[in-house]
Amino acid sequence: MIDYQTALICTCIQSEDVLVSCRGKRIKAEAFTNEHARAIYDCLCKNMDDGQAFSRVELWMRVRKEYPKKVDAIAEWVENNQKLIPSTGWEKWAESVAIEYRETLKKTAMEKAFEMVASGEPVSDVVSHLTSAIQDADDSISLEE
């Protein structure tokens, strides 16, 4: 069964326009919970940031450089999943990844707030942290381009 993170990454490998759109939504590598998906997206973004040509060759050169011990597992993961992905639907997958990432950031902020309360920090500090962290989570992604 393919999940939307896998589908989105496999589509990003095929289409620079999809990758650009994901970057426009401010999706970061940390948004991907699958380690292989995160590694691929990280390498695609680094290549783009460095002005590298969008190509599989450049991608795999970067993967070998950044993840030398995992390159075989990552390649196998891509090969096993690439052929299962339809050519349409990436917009919904990107939105799902972005929303899940935003919600994870908010959950982390709440967990930190609970820790602050448990350690006896002033309520005003907890509220300030939580307000700021939730705003940062909302600002971390863009569902519109």
PDB file of C-alpha atoms in Angstrom:
ATOM      1  CA  MET A   1       0.000   0.000   0.000  1.00  0.00           C
ATOM      2  CA  ILE A   2       1.393   3.366  -1.043  1.00  0.00           C
ATOM      3  CA  ASP A   3       1.043   6.331   1.296  1.00  0.00           C
ATOM      4  CA  TYR A   4       0.845   9.956   0.163  1.00  0.00           C
ATOM      5  CA  GLN A   5       4.396  10.763   1.299  1.00  0.00           C
ATOM      6  CA  THR A   6       5.775   7.974  -0.872  1.00  0.00           C
ATOM      7  CA  ALA A   7       3.568   8.986  -3.779  1.00  0.00           C
ATOM      8  CA  LEU A   8       4.632  12.608  -3.505  1.00  0.00           C
ATOM      9  CA  ILE A   9       8.360  11.808  -3.388  1.00  0.00           C
ATOM     10  CA  CYS A  10       8.125   9.460  -6.356  1.00  0.00           C
ATOM     11  CA  THR A  11       6.342  12.222  -8.258  1.00  0.00           C
ATOM     12  CA  CYS A  12       8.959  14.810  -7.203  1.00  0.00           C
ATOM     13  CA  ILE A  13      11.671  12.562  -8.642  1.00  0.00           C
ATOM     14  CA  GLN A  14       9.865  12.612 -11.990  1.00  0.00           C
ATOM     15  CA  SER A  15       8.825  16.258 -12.175  1.00  0.00           C
ATOM     16  CA  GLU A  16      10.742  19.397 -11.362  1.00  0.00           C
ATOM     17  CA  ASP A  17       7.446  21.333 -11.473  1.00  0.00           C
ATOM     18  CA  VAL A  18       6.054  19.179  -8.659  1.00  0.00           C
ATOM     19  CA  LEU A  19       9.219  19.715  -6.611  1.00  0.00           C
ATOM     20  CA  VAL A  20       9.025  23.478  -7.185  1.00  0.00           C
ATOM     21  CA  SER A  21       5.381  23.445  -6.120  1.00  0.00           C
ATOM     22  CA  CYS A  22       6.230  21.543  -2.937  1.00  0.00           C
ATOM     23  CA  ARG A  23       8.957  24.036  -2.154  1.00  0.00           C
ATOM     24  CA  GLY A  24       6.424  26.798  -2.771  1.00  0.00           C
ATOM     25  CA  LYS A  25       4.266  25.212  -0.083  1.00  0.00           C
ATOM     26  CA  ARG A  26       7.355  25.395   2.159  1.00  0.00           C
ATOM     27  CA  ILE A  27       7.411  21.631   2.624  1.00  0.00           C
ATOM     28  CA  LYS A  28      10.684  20.647   4.266  1.00  0.00           C
ATOM     29  CA  ALA A  29      12.437  17.297   4.430  1.00  0.00           C
ATOM     30  CA  GLU A  30      11.459  17.034   8.112  1.00  0.00           C
ATOM     31  CA  ALA A  31       7.824  16.794   6.991  1.00  0.00           C
ATOM     32  CA  PHE A  32       8.443  13.253   5.753  1.00  0.00           C
ATOM     33  CA  THR A  33       8.234  10.553   8.396  1.00  0.00           C
ATOM     34  CA  ASN A  34       9.580   7.862   6.060  1.00  0.00           C
ATOM     35  CA  GLU A  35      13.380   8.041   6.246  1.00  0.00           C
ATOM     36  CA  HIS A  36      13.828   7.202   2.552  1.00  0.00           C
ATOM     37  CA  ALA A  37      11.309   9.826   1.469  1.00  0.00           C
ATOM     38  CA  ARG A  38      12.992  12.380   3.736  1.00  0.00           C
ATOM     39  CA  ALA A  39      16.425  11.558   2.287  1.00  0.00           C
ATOM     40  CA  ILE A  40      15.247  11.852  -1.318  1.00  0.00           C
ATOM     41  CA  TYR A  41      13.448  15.144  -0.684  1.00  0.00           C
ATOM     42  CA  ASP A  42      16.473  16.469   1.213  1.00  0.00           C
ATOM     43  CA  CYS A  43      18.733  15.654  -1.741  1.00  0.00           C
ATOM     44  CA  LEU A  44      16.325  17.080  -4.317  1.00  0.00           C
ATOM     45  CA  CYS A  45      16.109  20.330  -2.342  1.00  0.00           C
ATOM     46  CA  LYS A  46      19.866  20.566  -1.800  1.00  0.00           C
ATOM     47  CA  ASN A  47      20.466  20.042  -5.509  1.00  0.00           C
ATOM     48  CA  MET A  48      17.963  22.772  -6.340  1.00  0.00           C
ATOM     49  CA  ASP A  49      19.516  25.120  -3.764  1.00  0.00           C
ATOM     50  CA  ASP A  50      22.961  24.453  -5.243  1.00  0.00           C
ATOM     51  CA  GLY A  51      21.742  25.124  -8.792  1.00  0.00           C
ATOM     52  CA  GLN A  52      22.259  21.531  -9.928  1.00  0.00           C
ATOM     53  CA  ALA A  53      20.408  20.327 -12.985  1.00  0.00           C
ATOM     54  CA  PHE A  54      17.188  18.473 -12.223  1.00  0.00           C
ATOM     55  CA  SER A  55      18.108  14.938 -13.202  1.00  0.00           C
ATOM     56  CA  ARG A  56      18.226  11.444 -11.788  1.00  0.00           C
ATOM     57  CA  VAL A  57      22.000  11.420 -12.210  1.00  0.00           C
ATOM     58  CA  GLU A  58      22.410  14.533 -10.057  1.00  0.00           C
ATOM     59  CA  LEU A  59      19.907  13.169  -7.544  1.00  0.00           C
ATOM     60  CA  TRP A  60      21.738   9.859  -7.107  1.00  0.00           C
ATOM     61  CA  MET A  61      25.114  11.561  -6.933  1.00  0.00           C
ATOM     62  CA  ARG A  62      23.740  13.659  -4.043  1.00  0.00           C
ATOM     63  CA  VAL A  63      22.165  10.628  -2.348  1.00  0.00           C
ATOM     64  CA  ARG A  64      25.507   8.801  -2.513  1.00  0.00           C
ATOM     65  CA  LYS A  65      27.238  11.833  -1.004  1.00  0.00           C
ATOM     66  CA  GLU A  66      24.692  12.583   1.739  1.00  0.00           C
ATOM     67  CA  TYR A  67      23.537   9.047   2.603  1.00  0.00           C
ATOM     68  CA  PRO A  68      26.347   6.678   1.582  1.00  0.00           C
ATOM     69  CA  LYS A  69      25.323   3.885   3.966  1.00  0.00           C
ATOM     70  CA  LYS A  70      21.672   4.037   2.925  1.00  0.00           C
ATOM     71  CA  VAL A  71      21.946   4.553  -0.830  1.00  0.00           C
ATOM     72  CA  ASP A  72      21.146   0.934  -1.719  1.00  0.00           C
ATOM     73  CA  ALA A  73      18.103   0.807   0.567  1.00  0.00           C
ATOM     74  CA  ILE A  74      16.879   4.169  -0.748  1.00  0.00           C
ATOM     75  CA  ALA A  75      17.326   3.056  -4.361  1.00  0.00           C
ATOM     76  CA  GLU A  76      15.452  -0.176  -3.710  1.00  0.00           C
ATOM     77  CA  TRP A  77      12.644   1.742  -1.990  1.00  0.00           C
ATOM     78  CA  VAL A  78      12.314   4.095  -4.972  1.00  0.00           C
ATOM     79  CA  GLU A  79      12.406   1.240  -7.474  1.00  0.00           C
ATOM     80  CA  ASN A  80       9.732  -0.708  -5.599  1.00  0.00           C
ATOM     81  CA  ASN A  81       7.409   2.266  -5.318  1.00  0.00           C
ATOM     82  CA  GLN A  82       8.027   4.319  -8.477  1.00  0.00           C
ATOM     83  CA  LYS A  83       6.092   2.030 -10.783  1.00  0.00           C
ATOM     84  CA  LEU A  84       3.013   2.080  -8.513  1.00  0.00           C
ATOM     85  CA  ILE A  85       2.447   5.838  -8.578  1.00  0.00           C
ATOM     86  CA  PRO A  86      -0.160   7.371 -10.892  1.00  0.00           C
ATOM     87  CA  SER A  87       0.801  10.539 -12.730  1.00  0.00           C
ATOM     88  CA  THR A  88      -1.982  12.605 -11.166  1.00  0.00           C
ATOM     89  CA  GLY A  89      -2.951  13.398  -7.604  1.00  0.00           C
ATOM     90  CA  TRP A  90       0.238  15.010  -6.389  1.00  0.00           C
ATOM     91  CA  GLU A  91      -1.520  18.248  -5.371  1.00  0.00           C
ATOM     92  CA  LYS A  92      -3.553  16.380  -2.764  1.00  0.00           C
ATOM     93  CA  TRP A  93      -0.503  14.441  -1.595  1.00  0.00           C
ATOM     94  CA  ALA A  94       1.477  17.662  -1.160  1.00  0.00           C
ATOM     95  CA  GLU A  95      -1.369  19.241   0.797  1.00  0.00           C
ATOM     96  CA  SER A  96      -1.628  16.155   3.013  1.00  0.00           C
ATOM     97  CA  VAL A  97       2.117  16.171   3.742  1.00  0.00           C
ATOM     98  CA  ALA A  98       2.015  19.901   4.534  1.00  0.00           C
ATOM     99  CA  ILE A  99      -0.993  19.606   6.845  1.00  0.00           C
ATOM    100  CA  GLU A 100       0.459  16.601   8.656  1.00  0.00           C
ATOM    101  CA  TYR A 101       3.752  18.457   9.167  1.00  0.00           C
ATOM    102  CA  ARG A 102       1.957  21.531  10.535  1.00  0.00           C
ATOM    103  CA  GLU A 103      -0.047  19.368  12.934  1.00  0.00           C
ATOM    104  CA  THR A 104       3.118  17.571  14.087  1.00  0.00           C
ATOM    105  CA  LEU A 105       4.707  20.933  14.879  1.00  0.00           C
ATOM    106  CA  LYS A 106       1.630  21.937  16.878  1.00  0.00           C
ATOM    107  CA  LYS A 107       1.637  18.642  18.767  1.00  0.00           C
ATOM    108  CA  THR A 108       5.306  19.149  19.634  1.00  0.00           C
ATOM    109  CA  ALA A 109       4.476  22.666  20.875  1.00  0.00           C
ATOM    110  CA  MET A 110       1.720  21.263  23.091  1.00  0.00           C
ATOM    111  CA  GLU A 111       4.032  18.614  24.511  1.00  0.00           C
ATOM    112  CA  LYS A 112       6.596  21.299  25.334  1.00  0.00           C
ATOM    113  CA  ALA A 113       3.877  23.409  27.001  1.00  0.00           C
ATOM    114  CA  PHE A 114       2.883  20.435  29.183  1.00  0.00           C
ATOM    115  CA  GLU A 115       6.523  19.975  30.162  1.00  0.00           C
ATOM    116  CA  MET A 116       6.749  23.666  31.051  1.00  0.00           C
ATOM    117  CA  VAL A 117       3.628  23.425  33.229  1.00  0.00           C
ATOM    118  CA  ALA A 118       4.930  20.279  34.922  1.00  0.00           C
ATOM    119  CA  SER A 119       8.220  21.987  35.733  1.00  0.00           C
ATOM    120  CA  GLY A 120       6.412  24.910  37.346  1.00  0.00           C
ATOM    121  CA  GLU A 121       7.152  27.610  34.808  1.00  0.00           C
ATOM    122  CA  PRO A 122       4.922  30.679  34.978  1.00  0.00           C
ATOM    123  CA  VAL A 123       1.644  30.432  33.069  1.00  0.00           C
ATOM    124  CA  SER A 124       2.510  33.568  31.112  1.00  0.00           C
ATOM    125  CA  ASP A 125       5.676  31.874  29.801  1.00  0.00           C
ATOM    126  CA  VAL A 126       3.716  28.767  28.838  1.00  0.00           C
ATOM    127  CA  VAL A 127       1.070  30.814  27.027  1.00  0.00           C
ATOM    128  CA  SER A 128       3.741  32.877  25.273  1.00  0.00           C
ATOM    129  CA  HIS A 129       5.584  29.736  24.150  1.00  0.00           C
ATOM    130  CA  LEU A 130       2.417  28.064  22.957  1.00  0.00           C
ATOM    131  CA  THR A 131       1.140  31.118  21.094  1.00  0.00           C
ATOM    132  CA  SER A 132       4.466  31.620  19.355  1.00  0.00           C
ATOM    133  CA  ALA A 133       4.943  27.922  18.531  1.00  0.00           C
ATOM    134  CA  ILE A 134       1.445  27.550  17.085  1.00  0.00           C
ATOM    135  CA  GLN A 135       1.906  30.671  14.961  1.00  0.00           C
ATOM    136  CA  ASP A 136       5.262  29.330  13.766  1.00  0.00           C
ATOM    137  CA  ALA A 137       3.595  26.016  12.866  1.00  0.00           C
ATOM    138  CA  ASP A 138       0.878  27.832  10.912  1.00  0.00           C
ATOM    139  CA  ASP A 139       3.528  29.932   9.156  1.00  0.00           C
ATOM    140  CA  SER A 140       5.749  26.921   8.436  1.00  0.00           C
ATOM    141  CA  ILE A 141       3.740  25.799   5.447  1.00  0.00           C
ATOM    142  CA  SER A 142       1.673  27.406   2.745  1.00  0.00           C
ATOM    143  CA  LEU A 143      -1.344  25.619   1.388  1.00  0.00           C
ATOM    144  CA  GLU A 144      -1.579  28.142  -1.405  1.00  0.00           C
ATOM    145  CA  GLU A 145       0.975  29.071  -4.008  1.00  0.00           C
TER     146      GLU A 145
END
